Short mmCIF file of C-alpha atoms in Angstrom, two decimals:
data_model
loop_
_atom_site.label_atom_id
_atom_site.label_comp_id
_atom_site.label_asym_id
_atom_site.label_seq_id
_atom_site.Cartn_x
_atom_site.Cartn_y
_atom_site.Cartn_z
CA UNK I 6 251.66 218.25 63.69
CA UNK I 7 254.62 217.90 61.26
CA UNK I 8 257.85 216.14 62.29
CA UNK I 9 260.85 218.39 62.63
CA UNK I 10 263.91 218.02 60.37
CA UNK I 11 266.84 216.29 61.98
CA UNK I 12 268.93 219.43 61.80
CA UNK I 13 266.27 221.69 63.24
CA UNK I 14 266.94 223.10 66.71
CA UNK I 15 265.01 221.68 69.59
CA UNK I 16 262.22 223.93 70.86
CA UNK I 17 263.30 226.04 73.70
CA UNK I 18 261.84 225.16 77.07
CA UNK I 19 260.10 227.94 78.98
CA UNK I 20 262.44 229.56 81.53
CA UNK I 21 261.78 228.59 85.08
CA UNK I 22 260.42 231.47 87.03
CA UNK I 23 260.51 231.75 90.82
CA UNK I 24 257.14 231.54 92.40
CA UNK I 25 255.75 234.87 93.50
CA UNK I 26 256.19 235.39 97.23
CA UNK I 27 253.01 234.92 99.19
CA UNK I 28 251.71 238.01 100.91
CA UNK I 29 252.01 237.99 104.69
CA UNK I 30 249.03 236.52 106.31
CA UNK I 31 247.13 238.61 108.74
CA UNK I 32 246.01 237.72 112.21
CA UNK I 33 242.73 236.23 111.02
CA UNK I 34 244.07 234.24 108.00
CA UNK I 35 245.77 230.88 107.87
CA UNK I 36 248.87 229.82 105.90
CA UNK I 37 248.35 227.45 102.99
CA UNK I 38 249.72 224.42 104.72
CA UNK I 39 247.50 224.94 107.77
CA UNK I 40 244.44 225.98 105.72
CA UNK I 41 244.55 222.70 103.88
CA UNK I 42 244.13 220.80 107.09
CA UNK I 43 241.15 222.72 108.27
CA UNK I 44 237.82 220.88 107.68
CA UNK I 45 235.82 222.19 104.71
CA UNK I 46 233.02 223.63 106.89
CA UNK I 47 235.49 225.70 108.93
CA UNK I 48 237.69 226.55 105.95
CA UNK I 49 234.88 228.69 104.45
CA UNK I 50 234.72 230.70 107.62
CA UNK I 51 238.48 231.61 107.42
CA UNK I 52 238.96 234.50 104.97
CA UNK I 53 241.53 234.07 102.23
CA UNK I 54 244.71 236.06 102.27
CA UNK I 55 244.45 239.30 100.36
CA UNK I 56 245.36 242.99 100.64
CA UNK I 57 241.63 243.84 101.07
CA UNK I 58 241.38 241.39 104.01
CA UNK I 59 244.43 242.92 105.67
CA UNK I 60 242.90 246.46 105.25
CA UNK I 61 239.61 245.39 106.71
CA UNK I 62 241.36 243.69 109.64
CA UNK I 63 243.50 246.80 110.32
CA UNK I 64 240.36 249.07 110.19
CA UNK I 65 238.55 246.67 112.59
CA UNK I 66 241.38 246.70 115.03
CA UNK I 67 241.46 250.46 114.80
CA UNK I 68 237.83 250.98 115.55
CA UNK I 69 237.52 248.09 118.10
CA UNK I 70 239.01 250.08 121.13
CA UNK I 71 236.69 253.03 120.41
CA UNK I 72 233.72 250.65 120.28
CA UNK I 73 234.74 249.05 123.60
CA UNK I 74 235.09 252.51 125.09
CA UNK I 75 231.59 253.49 124.03
CA UNK I 76 230.04 250.28 125.41
CA UNK I 77 231.88 250.59 128.73
CA UNK I 78 230.85 254.26 129.08
CA UNK I 79 227.22 253.30 128.43
CA UNK I 80 227.24 250.51 131.07
CA UNK I 81 229.14 252.43 133.83
CA UNK I 82 228.15 256.03 133.16
CA UNK I 83 226.53 256.50 136.58
CA UNK I 84 229.89 255.87 138.28
CA UNK I 85 231.70 258.32 136.13
CA UNK I 86 229.02 260.97 136.64
CA UNK I 87 228.84 260.58 140.43
CA UNK I 88 232.62 260.64 140.74
CA UNK I 89 233.00 263.74 138.53
CA UNK I 90 230.25 265.55 140.46
CA UNK I 91 231.87 264.83 143.86
CA UNK I 92 235.31 265.74 142.62
CA UNK I 93 234.19 269.28 141.67
CA UNK I 94 234.98 270.40 145.25
CA UNK I 95 238.35 268.81 145.28
CA UNK I 96 241.68 270.76 145.23
CA UNK I 97 242.70 270.94 141.54
CA UNK I 98 246.39 271.10 142.31
CA UNK I 99 246.41 267.72 144.00
CA UNK I 100 244.19 266.28 141.22
CA UNK I 101 246.88 267.48 138.79
CA UNK I 102 249.51 265.65 140.91
CA UNK I 103 247.32 262.56 140.55
CA UNK I 104 247.31 262.96 136.82
CA UNK I 105 251.11 263.23 136.88
CA UNK I 106 251.39 259.97 138.97
CA UNK I 107 248.94 258.25 136.61
CA UNK I 108 251.29 259.05 133.71
CA UNK I 109 254.27 257.77 135.65
CA UNK I 110 252.47 254.37 135.97
CA UNK I 111 252.85 253.86 132.22
CA UNK I 112 256.60 254.72 132.47
CA UNK I 113 257.09 252.37 135.32
CA UNK I 114 255.30 249.56 133.52
CA UNK I 115 257.51 250.28 130.41
CA UNK I 116 260.63 249.88 132.56
CA UNK I 117 259.30 246.47 133.63
CA UNK I 118 258.67 245.45 130.06
CA UNK I 119 262.15 246.48 128.97
CA UNK I 120 263.69 244.66 131.91
CA UNK I 121 261.90 241.51 131.00
CA UNK I 122 263.70 241.11 127.60
CA UNK I 123 267.38 241.22 126.84
CA UNK I 124 266.93 243.10 123.56
CA UNK I 125 266.78 246.92 123.56
CA UNK I 126 263.32 248.25 122.71
CA UNK I 127 262.64 251.73 121.29
CA UNK I 128 261.67 253.85 124.33
CA UNK I 129 259.09 256.03 122.59
CA UNK I 130 257.26 253.11 121.01
CA UNK I 131 257.52 251.12 124.22
CA UNK I 132 255.94 253.90 126.40
CA UNK I 133 253.24 254.49 123.82
CA UNK I 134 252.52 250.74 123.55
CA UNK I 135 252.34 250.46 127.36
CA UNK I 136 250.01 253.48 127.49
CA UNK I 137 247.72 251.83 124.86
CA UNK I 138 247.99 248.55 126.72
CA UNK I 139 246.60 250.22 129.80
CA UNK I 140 243.44 250.99 127.88
CA UNK I 141 243.22 247.51 126.50
CA UNK I 142 243.81 245.96 129.93
CA UNK I 143 240.77 247.63 131.32
CA UNK I 144 238.58 246.00 128.74
CA UNK I 145 239.38 242.36 129.43
CA UNK I 146 239.84 240.51 132.79
CA UNK I 147 243.15 239.32 134.08
CA UNK I 148 245.12 242.01 132.13
CA UNK I 149 244.77 239.90 129.01
CA UNK I 150 244.20 242.88 126.75
CA UNK I 151 247.38 244.56 127.90
CA UNK I 152 249.45 241.36 127.46
CA UNK I 153 248.00 240.88 123.87
CA UNK I 154 249.03 244.37 122.92
CA UNK I 155 252.59 244.01 124.32
CA UNK I 156 252.88 240.56 122.76
CA UNK I 157 252.03 242.02 119.40
CA UNK I 158 254.67 244.75 119.92
CA UNK I 159 257.35 242.29 120.91
CA UNK I 160 256.67 240.06 117.90
CA UNK I 161 256.83 243.14 115.65
CA UNK I 162 260.28 243.80 117.07
CA UNK I 163 261.45 240.40 115.88
CA UNK I 164 261.35 238.57 119.22
CA UNK I 165 260.28 234.93 118.75
CA UNK I 166 256.90 233.93 120.22
CA UNK I 167 258.30 231.64 122.93
CA UNK I 168 260.62 234.31 124.30
CA UNK I 169 257.93 237.02 123.99
CA UNK I 170 255.54 234.81 125.98
CA UNK I 171 258.27 234.08 128.50
CA UNK I 172 258.80 237.91 129.03
CA UNK I 173 255.06 238.27 129.79
CA UNK I 174 255.36 235.49 132.36
CA UNK I 175 258.34 237.08 133.91
CA UNK I 176 256.54 240.44 134.01
CA UNK I 177 253.53 238.93 135.71
CA UNK I 178 255.71 237.02 138.20
CA UNK I 179 257.96 239.97 139.23
CA UNK I 180 255.12 242.50 139.92
CA UNK I 181 253.57 240.67 142.94
CA UNK I 182 256.89 239.76 144.38
CA UNK I 183 258.09 243.40 144.17
CA UNK I 184 254.78 244.62 145.67
CA UNK I 185 255.26 242.16 148.61
CA UNK I 186 258.77 243.58 149.19
CA UNK I 187 257.33 247.13 149.11
CA UNK I 188 254.69 246.19 151.71
CA UNK I 189 257.35 244.74 153.99
CA UNK I 190 259.47 247.94 153.57
CA UNK I 191 256.42 250.03 154.58
CA UNK I 192 255.91 247.83 157.74
CA UNK I 193 259.53 248.34 158.66
CA UNK I 194 259.61 252.05 157.96
CA UNK I 195 256.28 252.99 159.53
CA UNK I 196 255.61 250.44 162.35
CA UNK I 197 253.36 252.68 164.51
CA UNK I 198 251.45 254.41 161.68
CA UNK I 199 249.97 251.38 159.91
CA UNK I 200 247.20 249.59 161.67
CA UNK I 201 247.98 246.16 160.29
CA UNK I 202 246.11 244.27 162.99
CA UNK I 203 242.83 245.86 161.89
CA UNK I 204 243.32 244.69 158.30
CA UNK I 205 244.19 241.08 158.97
CA UNK I 206 241.39 238.69 158.07
CA UNK I 207 239.82 236.33 160.49
CA UNK I 208 240.75 232.71 160.86
CA UNK I 209 237.88 231.54 158.71
CA UNK I 210 238.78 233.84 155.94
CA UNK I 211 242.39 232.71 156.03
CA UNK I 212 241.34 229.09 156.07
CA UNK I 213 239.11 229.63 153.08
CA UNK I 214 241.84 231.49 151.13
CA UNK I 215 244.32 228.67 151.92
CA UNK I 216 241.91 226.07 150.78
CA UNK I 217 241.22 227.82 147.45
CA UNK I 218 244.97 228.30 146.82
CA UNK I 219 245.65 224.61 147.63
CA UNK I 220 242.89 223.39 145.35
CA UNK I 221 244.03 225.70 142.51
CA UNK I 222 247.63 224.48 142.78
CA UNK I 223 246.54 220.81 142.93
CA UNK I 224 244.32 221.30 139.80
CA UNK I 225 247.21 222.86 137.89
CA UNK I 226 249.76 220.09 138.85
CA UNK I 227 247.14 217.43 138.01
CA UNK I 228 246.39 219.00 134.64
CA UNK I 229 250.05 219.19 133.81
CA UNK I 230 250.92 215.68 134.85
CA UNK I 231 247.93 213.99 133.24
CA UNK I 232 247.46 215.84 129.96
CA UNK I 233 250.47 214.97 127.88
CA UNK I 234 249.85 217.50 125.04
CA UNK I 235 250.22 220.29 127.59
CA UNK I 236 253.37 218.94 129.24
CA UNK I 237 255.85 219.46 126.35
CA UNK I 238 254.85 223.12 125.56
CA UNK I 239 254.86 224.00 129.27
CA UNK I 240 258.27 222.45 129.86
CA UNK I 241 259.62 224.16 126.78
CA UNK I 242 258.18 227.50 127.87
CA UNK I 243 259.61 227.13 131.39
CA UNK I 244 263.04 226.42 129.93
CA UNK I 245 262.81 229.48 127.76
CA UNK I 246 261.65 231.62 130.66
CA UNK I 247 264.50 230.36 132.92
CA UNK I 248 267.06 231.05 130.21
CA UNK I 249 265.84 234.59 129.59
CA UNK I 250 265.58 235.24 133.32
CA UNK I 251 269.26 234.36 133.84
CA UNK I 252 270.25 236.51 130.84
CA UNK I 253 268.27 239.44 132.10
CA UNK I 254 269.71 239.21 135.61
CA UNK I 255 273.22 238.94 134.35
CA UNK I 256 272.82 242.55 133.02
CA UNK I 257 272.61 245.05 135.91
CA UNK I 258 270.79 247.64 133.78
CA UNK I 259 268.01 245.10 132.77
CA UNK I 260 267.68 243.74 136.38
CA UNK I 261 267.40 247.33 137.72
CA UNK I 262 264.76 248.22 135.18
CA UNK I 263 262.78 245.03 135.94
CA UNK I 264 262.72 245.23 139.68
CA UNK I 265 262.81 249.00 140.02
CA UNK I 266 259.91 249.45 137.66
CA UNK I 267 257.94 246.67 139.38
CA UNK I 268 258.45 248.35 142.76
CA UNK I 269 257.70 251.85 141.34
CA UNK I 270 254.43 250.84 139.65
CA UNK I 271 252.31 250.19 142.86
CA UNK I 272 253.88 253.21 144.54
CA UNK I 273 252.71 255.43 141.68
CA UNK I 274 249.24 253.82 141.89
CA UNK I 275 249.13 254.46 145.62
CA UNK I 276 250.33 258.02 145.12
CA UNK I 277 247.28 258.57 142.87
CA UNK I 278 245.02 257.47 145.74
CA UNK I 279 246.87 259.69 148.19
CA UNK I 280 246.67 262.69 145.80
CA UNK I 281 242.97 262.25 145.44
CA UNK I 282 242.41 261.67 149.16
CA UNK I 283 244.50 264.88 149.98
CA UNK I 284 242.49 266.86 147.45
CA UNK I 285 239.27 265.81 149.27
CA UNK I 286 240.67 266.34 152.76
CA UNK I 287 240.84 262.69 153.72
CA UNK I 288 242.07 262.60 157.31
CA UNK I 289 244.85 260.07 156.67
CA UNK I 290 248.61 260.36 156.06
CA UNK I 291 250.28 259.62 152.77
CA UNK I 292 251.94 256.44 154.09
CA UNK I 293 248.54 255.14 155.30
CA UNK I 294 246.76 255.89 151.94
CA UNK I 295 249.56 254.34 149.84
CA UNK I 296 249.78 251.29 152.12
CA UNK I 297 245.90 251.01 151.93
CA UNK I 298 246.18 250.75 148.21
CA UNK I 299 249.02 248.18 148.43
CA UNK I 300 247.08 245.90 150.75
CA UNK I 301 243.70 246.32 148.90
CA UNK I 302 245.19 245.60 145.52
CA UNK I 303 247.08 242.59 146.88
CA UNK I 304 244.01 241.11 148.67
CA UNK I 305 241.73 241.61 145.65
CA UNK I 306 244.17 241.07 142.82
CA UNK I 307 243.33 237.40 142.51
CA UNK I 308 239.76 238.24 141.29
CA UNK I 309 239.94 238.28 137.48
CA UNK I 310 237.99 241.51 137.05
CA UNK I 311 238.68 243.91 134.07
CA UNK I 312 241.40 246.28 135.34
CA UNK I 313 240.72 245.10 138.90
CA UNK I 314 237.43 247.08 138.88
CA UNK I 315 235.03 246.09 141.57
CA UNK I 316 237.07 243.93 143.98
CA UNK I 317 239.88 246.41 144.39
CA UNK I 318 237.46 249.25 144.82
CA UNK I 319 235.62 247.51 147.57
CA UNK I 320 238.79 246.44 149.31
CA UNK I 321 240.24 249.93 149.06
CA UNK I 322 237.21 251.52 150.56
CA UNK I 323 237.25 248.97 153.37
CA UNK I 324 240.94 249.56 154.03
CA UNK I 325 240.57 253.40 154.14
CA UNK I 326 237.67 253.12 156.51
CA UNK I 327 239.65 250.71 158.70
CA UNK I 328 242.38 253.30 158.90
CA UNK I 329 239.79 255.86 160.28
CA UNK I 330 238.56 257.64 157.14
CA UNK I 331 234.78 258.50 156.79
CA UNK I 332 233.06 256.12 154.52
CA UNK I 333 231.65 258.82 152.26
CA UNK I 334 235.02 260.48 151.74
CA UNK I 335 236.68 257.14 151.29
CA UNK I 336 234.19 256.18 148.52
CA UNK I 337 234.64 259.50 146.80
CA UNK I 338 238.41 258.92 147.00
CA UNK I 339 238.15 255.59 145.25
CA UNK I 340 235.82 256.99 142.58
CA UNK I 341 238.22 259.79 141.94
CA UNK I 342 241.15 257.27 141.79
CA UNK I 343 239.18 255.37 139.18
CA UNK I 344 238.41 258.50 137.14
CA UNK I 345 242.09 259.39 137.00
CA UNK I 346 243.51 255.94 136.37
CA UNK I 347 240.81 254.41 134.17
CA UNK I 348 238.39 256.92 132.57
CA UNK I 349 240.67 259.84 132.06
CA UNK I 350 243.43 257.92 130.17
CA UNK I 351 240.97 255.53 128.41
CA UNK I 352 240.06 257.67 125.43
CA UNK I 353 243.69 258.78 124.82
CA UNK I 354 244.87 255.22 125.22
CA UNK I 355 242.28 253.97 122.78
CA UNK I 356 243.33 256.58 120.30
CA UNK I 357 247.04 255.69 120.73
CA UNK I 358 246.20 252.10 120.32
CA UNK I 359 244.43 252.76 117.10
CA UNK I 360 247.27 254.93 115.88
CA UNK I 361 249.80 252.17 116.63
CA UNK I 362 247.75 249.65 114.71
CA UNK I 363 247.49 251.99 111.76
CA UNK I 364 251.24 252.65 111.87
CA UNK I 365 251.74 248.84 111.89
CA UNK I 366 253.66 249.00 115.16
CA UNK I 367 251.24 246.45 116.50
#
């Protein structure tokens, strides 16, 4: 290397270039700062960020609902076949009314979702997301699948994760309160029609339910007070939820959508039961059939079954029989209710879910 003359210009330094923006990470990839903290054994299991990984993830999420639908149909095919066979003799006009009330359930749930957030959500995408969430909610217990779909939708609309989670908590808290108010309204409006005394559990059952509730609350309080890493996130989430609750209830339109949708949802579900029962000639009035659903879903709602399948069905058959319906017709009514609310919208809901994933709405 030869020395430069004194009057020679200094070599130009390379121009500083801005680093290329990192591609957005998908749901199954980790950011660089978090990936470096993962142990080497687990780091190899986490795929690196790339466009091909994002495409594979999107394709997997698109096909997953259809796969779950096929598995569920294979496991519970006998129930669907028996229900469809018995419903052949039903009045098709009332079954069509049941289909209409089933569609209104998604609209009512969309009102509750909108009322739980201060921001305005696009109505079309919200209803489509809620319809798809209904299919996802039947695949996992405790409505976890539906909440996951709605959470992805809210995050895609720019709502921060704490506030989106707080809206899910508000949604879950308002629905049972509204259902309880609807039950009380039925008791006031139809005092002689509803045989509430025949539906009340015995003292042993009430004592067992009270003991389970008390133990559950004590376990939650103990967990929060003793485990410090859980205390701070829970307190922060509670503050966020209270703030958004005050904001929502300060706007009459949001409050009306929240509580009106929460009250309309169980009424639409009960109307499906009443429509199917009327189509089969069930010897009960509409208030009795709707009230039977309200009571059965409230009593069995604590059991974390996928979509309430199983416990709600058994409780609904018991309630209809307690009101004076024949056991065979009551069982067929419940099967028809499940066909209309679960199996009929499951395939369209799975297809809508796949379409929303491909359209990057979720």
